[in-house]
């Protein structure tokens, strides 16, 4: 932005054209109120940044922006474009109903460059995931008949409001592809994926990225699955040493200490969910088409009503069986840690 007399001019980068075609345009020529508001917000944010522990206000030359301010605004615009492209990519890759949004009003951090979005477990070479059940129910009403949970020796996990009713540590057995019940069966919850619109956002407390819900979530409701690359526990030990050096962790130990889910390079929205000792999400083991007890799916359910705008968290130490995994959390973090 620059001024000539009483007229403000803005340097315009034309979409789809090279920088050599940029032009200075007076304010009255610009019919883009959203971009102008973003420009003003970015300028204000930069000028009100804290320096050396004290809030400062830089003196602005009314005839032209200082180079540092202009550079920040350009970087912020580039970041905004990159985050929008990442958001579009995430929504193309997801297979669930809920939308994914991305937001960073804290710093200039852009999308992670080393995360590939997946919707289900990715087995590492040498690991076989048998995703085909050997039997299924023939119920006409899974609420009242001997359904898959009863065959496994456990109770049906859900009530008629699709809320979980079993205590933590109890496995969930949902109806599978061999069951004769239809897609509207009340025992098909986790397999339908995330139903809520969620936002990956940059936290202001130094915990990197986090996840918040954009809608109200009822207590005891399924929120998301934790997915990643399934590796052996031996391989997890090697990965863990690398993550320990960075002070972070992506490893979630499954039961029997034979397999681990590593969400470092492959994961979904849950990759960005932060740790808390007072979480609003609880871990449950789920079995659907793969009934191998060594390889449960990991589902996260709300422990209470979660209001729109609240950050989602779970306890990294909690396993789906209700036990505690000493390897599933970075011990340099006392109460709050983060996966990203």
Coordinates of C-alpha atoms in Angstrom, one line a residue:
X1 CA 0.0 0.0 0.0
X2 CA 1.2 3.5 -0.8
X3 CA -0.3 7.0 -0.9
X4 CA -0.2 9.7 -3.5
X5 CA -1.8 12.9 -2.3
X6 CA -5.0 11.8 -0.6
X7 CA -5.4 8.6 -2.7
X8 CA -4.4 5.2 -1.4
X9 CA -2.9 2.7 -3.8
X10 CA -2.6 -1.0 -3.4
X11 CA -0.1 -3.3 -5.3
X12 CA -2.3 -6.0 -6.8
X13 CA -1.2 -9.5 -7.7
X14 CA -3.6 -10.6 -10.5
X15 CA -4.8 -14.2 -10.1
X16 CA -3.3 -16.4 -12.9
X17 CA -0.9 -13.8 -14.1
X18 CA 2.9 -13.5 -13.3
X19 CA 4.3 -10.9 -10.9
X20 CA 5.5 -8.8 -13.9
X21 CA 1.9 -7.9 -14.5
X22 CA 1.3 -6.6 -10.9
X23 CA -0.2 -3.1 -10.9
X24 CA -0.9 -0.3 -8.4
X25 CA -4.6 0.3 -8.1
X26 CA -6.5 3.0 -6.2
X27 CA -8.9 1.8 -3.5
X28 CA -12.0 2.7 -5.5
X29 CA -10.9 0.2 -8.2
X30 CA -10.8 -2.8 -5.8
X31 CA -14.1 -4.8 -5.5
X32 CA -12.8 -7.3 -3.0
X33 CA -13.9 -6.4 0.5
X34 CA -12.8 -9.7 2.0
X35 CA -9.2 -9.4 0.7
X36 CA -9.1 -5.8 1.9
X37 CA -10.3 -6.8 5.4
X38 CA -7.6 -9.6 5.5
X39 CA -5.0 -7.1 4.4
X40 CA -6.1 -4.7 7.2
X41 CA -6.2 -7.5 9.8
X42 CA -2.7 -8.8 8.8
X43 CA -1.3 -5.3 9.0
X44 CA -2.8 -4.7 12.5
X45 CA -1.7 -8.1 13.8
X46 CA 1.9 -7.4 12.7
X47 CA 2.0 -3.9 14.2
X48 CA 0.6 -5.2 17.5
X49 CA 3.0 -8.1 17.9
X50 CA 4.9 -8.5 21.1
X51 CA 8.7 -7.8 20.9
X52 CA 11.1 -8.5 23.8
X53 CA 8.2 -9.2 26.1
X54 CA 6.5 -5.8 25.5
X55 CA 3.7 -4.9 23.2
X56 CA 5.0 -2.3 20.7
X57 CA 3.4 -0.2 18.1
X58 CA 5.6 0.5 15.1
X59 CA 5.4 4.0 13.6
X60 CA 3.9 3.6 10.2
X61 CA 4.8 5.8 7.3
X62 CA 1.5 6.9 6.0
X63 CA 2.8 7.1 2.5
X64 CA 4.1 3.6 2.3
X65 CA 4.2 0.4 4.4
X66 CA 7.5 -0.4 6.0
X67 CA 9.2 -3.3 4.1
X68 CA 8.9 -5.7 7.2
X69 CA 5.1 -5.1 7.3
X70 CA 4.7 -5.6 3.6
X71 CA 6.8 -8.8 3.8
X72 CA 4.6 -10.1 6.6
X73 CA 1.4 -9.4 4.7
X74 CA 2.7 -11.2 1.6
X75 CA 3.8 -14.2 3.7
X76 CA 0.4 -14.3 5.4
X77 CA -1.4 -14.2 2.1
X78 CA 0.8 -17.1 0.8
X79 CA 0.1 -19.0 4.0
X80 CA -3.6 -18.5 3.6
X81 CA -3.5 -19.9 0.1
X82 CA -1.4 -22.9 1.2
X83 CA -3.8 -23.7 4.1
X84 CA -6.8 -23.4 1.8
X85 CA -5.2 -25.9 -0.6
X86 CA -4.4 -28.2 2.2
X87 CA -8.0 -28.0 3.5
X88 CA -9.3 -28.8 0.0
X89 CA -6.9 -31.8 -0.2
X90 CA -8.0 -33.1 3.2
X91 CA -11.7 -33.0 2.2
X92 CA -11.0 -34.7 -1.1
X93 CA -9.2 -37.6 0.7
X94 CA -11.6 -38.1 3.6
X95 CA -14.4 -40.6 3.3
X96 CA -16.5 -39.5 6.3
X97 CA -19.4 -37.1 6.4
X98 CA -17.9 -34.4 8.6
X99 CA -16.0 -31.6 6.9
X100 CA -12.4 -30.6 7.8
X101 CA -11.4 -27.0 8.2
X102 CA -7.9 -25.5 8.8
X103 CA -7.2 -22.3 10.7
X104 CA -4.0 -20.4 11.7
X105 CA -4.4 -17.0 13.3
X106 CA -1.3 -17.4 15.5
X107 CA 1.8 -17.6 13.3
X108 CA 3.1 -18.2 9.8
X109 CA 3.3 -22.0 10.0
X110 CA 1.9 -23.7 6.9
X111 CA 0.7 -27.2 6.2
X112 CA 2.8 -30.1 7.4
X113 CA 4.9 -31.4 4.5
X114 CA 5.3 -35.0 5.6
X115 CA 1.8 -36.2 6.5
X116 CA -0.3 -38.3 4.1
X117 CA -4.0 -38.4 5.0
X118 CA -5.5 -41.8 5.3
X119 CA -8.9 -43.0 6.5
X120 CA -8.0 -46.4 7.9
X121 CA -5.0 -48.4 9.1
X122 CA -2.1 -48.7 6.7
X123 CA -0.2 -52.0 7.4
X124 CA 3.6 -51.8 7.2
X125 CA 5.4 -54.3 4.9
X126 CA 5.1 -57.8 6.4
X127 CA 1.9 -57.1 8.4
X128 CA -1.4 -58.5 7.1
X129 CA -4.7 -56.9 8.1
X130 CA -7.5 -59.4 7.4
X131 CA -10.5 -57.1 6.9
X132 CA -13.1 -59.8 6.2
X133 CA -15.2 -61.2 9.0
X134 CA -15.8 -65.0 9.1
X135 CA -19.3 -64.7 10.4
X136 CA -22.1 -62.1 10.9
X137 CA -25.5 -61.8 12.5
X138 CA -28.8 -62.5 10.9
X139 CA -30.8 -60.1 13.1
X140 CA -33.8 -58.2 12.0
X141 CA -33.4 -55.9 15.1
X142 CA -29.9 -55.9 16.6
X143 CA -31.1 -54.2 19.7
X144 CA -33.2 -57.1 20.8
X145 CA -31.6 -60.2 19.2
X146 CA -28.4 -62.1 19.8
X147 CA -26.1 -59.9 17.8
X148 CA -22.4 -59.7 17.2
X149 CA -21.5 -58.4 20.7
X150 CA -23.3 -61.3 22.3
X151 CA -21.4 -63.7 20.1
X152 CA -18.2 -62.1 21.4
X153 CA -19.4 -62.3 25.0
X154 CA -19.9 -58.6 25.5
X155 CA -22.8 -56.2 25.7
X156 CA -24.1 -54.1 22.8
X157 CA -22.1 -50.8 23.1
X158 CA -24.7 -48.3 22.1
X159 CA -28.1 -47.0 23.2
X160 CA -30.9 -45.9 20.8
X161 CA -29.4 -42.4 20.7
X162 CA -26.1 -43.7 19.3
X163 CA -24.3 -43.0 22.6
X164 CA -21.9 -45.5 24.1
X165 CA -23.2 -47.1 27.2
X166 CA -20.4 -49.5 28.2
X167 CA -17.6 -48.6 30.6
X168 CA -14.1 -47.8 29.3
X169 CA -12.0 -51.0 28.9
X170 CA -14.9 -52.9 27.3
X171 CA -14.4 -53.7 23.7
X172 CA -16.9 -52.7 21.0
X173 CA -18.1 -55.3 18.5
X174 CA -20.0 -53.7 15.7
X175 CA -21.9 -55.5 12.9
X176 CA -19.8 -56.3 9.9
X177 CA -19.9 -56.9 6.2
X178 CA -21.3 -60.4 6.7
X179 CA -24.2 -59.3 8.8
X180 CA -27.6 -59.3 7.3
X181 CA -28.7 -56.1 8.9
X182 CA -28.6 -52.9 6.8
X183 CA -26.5 -49.7 6.9
X184 CA -29.0 -48.1 9.3
X185 CA -28.4 -50.8 11.9
X186 CA -27.9 -49.1 15.4
X187 CA -24.8 -51.2 15.8
X188 CA -22.9 -49.5 13.0
X189 CA -21.4 -46.3 14.4
X190 CA -17.6 -46.2 14.2
X191 CA -17.6 -47.6 10.7
X192 CA -19.6 -44.6 9.4
X193 CA -16.7 -42.3 10.3
X194 CA -16.7 -38.8 11.8
X195 CA -20.1 -37.1 11.5
X196 CA -18.9 -33.8 12.9
X197 CA -17.2 -30.8 11.2
X198 CA -13.8 -30.4 12.9
X199 CA -11.1 -27.7 12.6
X200 CA -7.4 -28.2 12.6
X201 CA -6.1 -25.0 14.2
X202 CA -2.9 -23.5 15.4
X203 CA -2.9 -23.3 19.2
X204 CA -1.8 -20.1 21.0
X205 CA -0.2 -22.0 24.0
X206 CA 2.8 -23.4 22.2
X207 CA 1.3 -26.9 21.5
X208 CA 1.5 -26.6 17.7
X209 CA -1.6 -27.7 15.9
X210 CA -4.8 -28.9 17.7
X211 CA -8.3 -29.9 16.8
X212 CA -11.5 -28.3 17.8
X213 CA -15.1 -29.1 17.1
X214 CA -17.2 -26.6 15.1
X215 CA -20.5 -28.1 16.4
X216 CA -21.9 -29.3 19.7
X217 CA -21.1 -32.9 20.4
X218 CA -23.3 -34.9 22.8
X219 CA -21.7 -36.8 25.7
X220 CA -20.7 -40.4 25.0
X221 CA -20.8 -39.9 21.2
X222 CA -18.3 -41.2 18.7
X223 CA -16.1 -38.5 17.4
X224 CA -13.2 -40.0 15.4
X225 CA -10.9 -42.9 14.9
X226 CA -7.1 -42.8 15.6
X227 CA -5.5 -44.2 12.5
X228 CA -1.9 -44.6 11.2
X229 CA 0.7 -47.1 10.0
X230 CA 0.5 -50.4 11.8
X231 CA 4.0 -51.5 12.7
X232 CA 5.6 -54.1 15.0
X233 CA 6.5 -53.2 18.6
X234 CA 10.2 -53.8 17.7
X235 CA 9.9 -51.2 14.9
X236 CA 8.0 -48.9 17.3
X237 CA 11.0 -48.9 19.6
X238 CA 13.2 -47.6 16.9
X239 CA 10.7 -45.0 15.8
X240 CA 10.2 -44.0 19.4
X241 CA 13.9 -43.1 19.9
X242 CA 13.6 -40.7 17.0
X243 CA 10.5 -39.1 18.3
X244 CA 12.0 -38.8 21.8
X245 CA 14.8 -36.7 20.4
X246 CA 12.2 -34.3 19.1
X247 CA 10.2 -34.3 22.4
X248 CA 7.0 -35.6 20.7
X249 CA 5.2 -38.9 20.1
X250 CA 3.0 -40.4 17.5
X251 CA 2.9 -44.0 18.8
X252 CA -0.2 -45.7 20.1
X253 CA 0.4 -49.2 21.5
X254 CA -2.3 -51.8 20.8
X255 CA -3.0 -54.6 23.2
X256 CA -0.7 -57.6 23.7
X257 CA 2.3 -55.4 23.0
X258 CA 2.7 -56.9 19.5
X259 CA 1.6 -54.0 17.3
X260 CA 1.7 -50.2 17.4
X261 CA -0.1 -47.5 15.4
X262 CA 2.3 -44.9 14.2
X263 CA 0.6 -41.7 13.0
X264 CA 3.7 -39.7 12.2
X265 CA 3.6 -39.9 8.4
X266 CA 0.2 -41.5 7.8
X267 CA -2.8 -40.3 9.8
X268 CA -6.1 -38.5 9.8
X269 CA -7.5 -35.6 11.9
X270 CA -6.6 -37.5 15.1
X271 CA -2.9 -36.9 14.3
X272 CA -3.4 -33.3 15.5
X273 CA -5.4 -34.0 18.7
X274 CA -3.4 -32.9 21.8
X275 CA -2.9 -34.7 25.1
X276 CA -4.6 -33.6 28.3
X277 CA -4.8 -35.1 31.8
X278 CA -8.4 -33.8 31.9
X279 CA -9.5 -35.0 28.4
X280 CA -12.9 -34.8 26.8
X281 CA -12.3 -37.9 24.6
X282 CA -12.0 -41.5 25.8
X283 CA -10.4 -44.4 23.9
X284 CA -12.2 -47.6 23.1
X285 CA -11.1 -50.7 21.2
X286 CA -13.4 -51.6 18.3
X287 CA -13.8 -54.7 16.2
X288 CA -15.8 -54.8 12.9
X289 CA -14.5 -56.8 10.0
X290 CA -11.1 -57.6 11.5
X291 CA -11.7 -59.7 14.6
X292 CA -8.0 -60.2 15.4
X293 CA -7.8 -59.2 19.1
X294 CA -4.3 -58.0 18.5
X295 CA -5.4 -55.4 16.0
X296 CA -8.4 -53.4 17.4
X297 CA -9.4 -50.2 15.8
X298 CA -9.1 -47.2 18.1
X299 CA -12.2 -45.0 18.5
X300 CA -12.4 -41.8 20.4
X301 CA -15.8 -41.0 22.2
X302 CA -16.7 -37.8 24.0
X303 CA -16.7 -38.1 27.8
X304 CA -19.0 -35.1 28.2
X305 CA -20.9 -32.5 26.2
X306 CA -18.4 -30.6 24.1
X307 CA -19.5 -27.2 22.9
X308 CA -18.7 -25.7 19.5
X309 CA -15.3 -24.1 19.5
X310 CA -13.8 -26.4 22.2
X311 CA -10.5 -28.1 21.7
X312 CA -10.6 -31.9 21.6
X313 CA -8.1 -33.8 23.7
X314 CA -7.4 -37.3 25.0
X315 CA -5.0 -38.9 27.5
X316 CA -2.1 -40.3 25.5
X317 CA -1.4 -42.9 28.3
X318 CA -4.9 -44.5 28.1
X319 CA -5.2 -47.7 26.0
X320 CA -8.4 -49.0 24.6
X321 CA -8.4 -51.9 27.0
X322 CA -8.5 -49.4 29.9
X323 CA -4.8 -50.0 30.8
X324 CA -1.9 -47.6 30.6
X325 CA 0.9 -47.8 28.0
X326 CA 4.2 -46.5 29.3
X327 CA 5.5 -46.2 25.7
X328 CA 2.6 -44.2 24.3
X329 CA 3.5 -40.8 25.7
X330 CA 6.5 -38.6 25.7
X331 CA 7.7 -38.6 29.4
X332 CA 9.3 -35.1 29.1
X333 CA 5.7 -33.8 29.0
X334 CA 4.3 -33.6 32.5
X335 CA 0.6 -33.1 31.9
X336 CA 0.0 -31.7 28.4
X337 CA 1.8 -33.0 25.3
X338 CA 1.1 -32.9 21.6
X339 CA 1.4 -35.3 18.7
X340 CA 2.4 -32.8 16.1

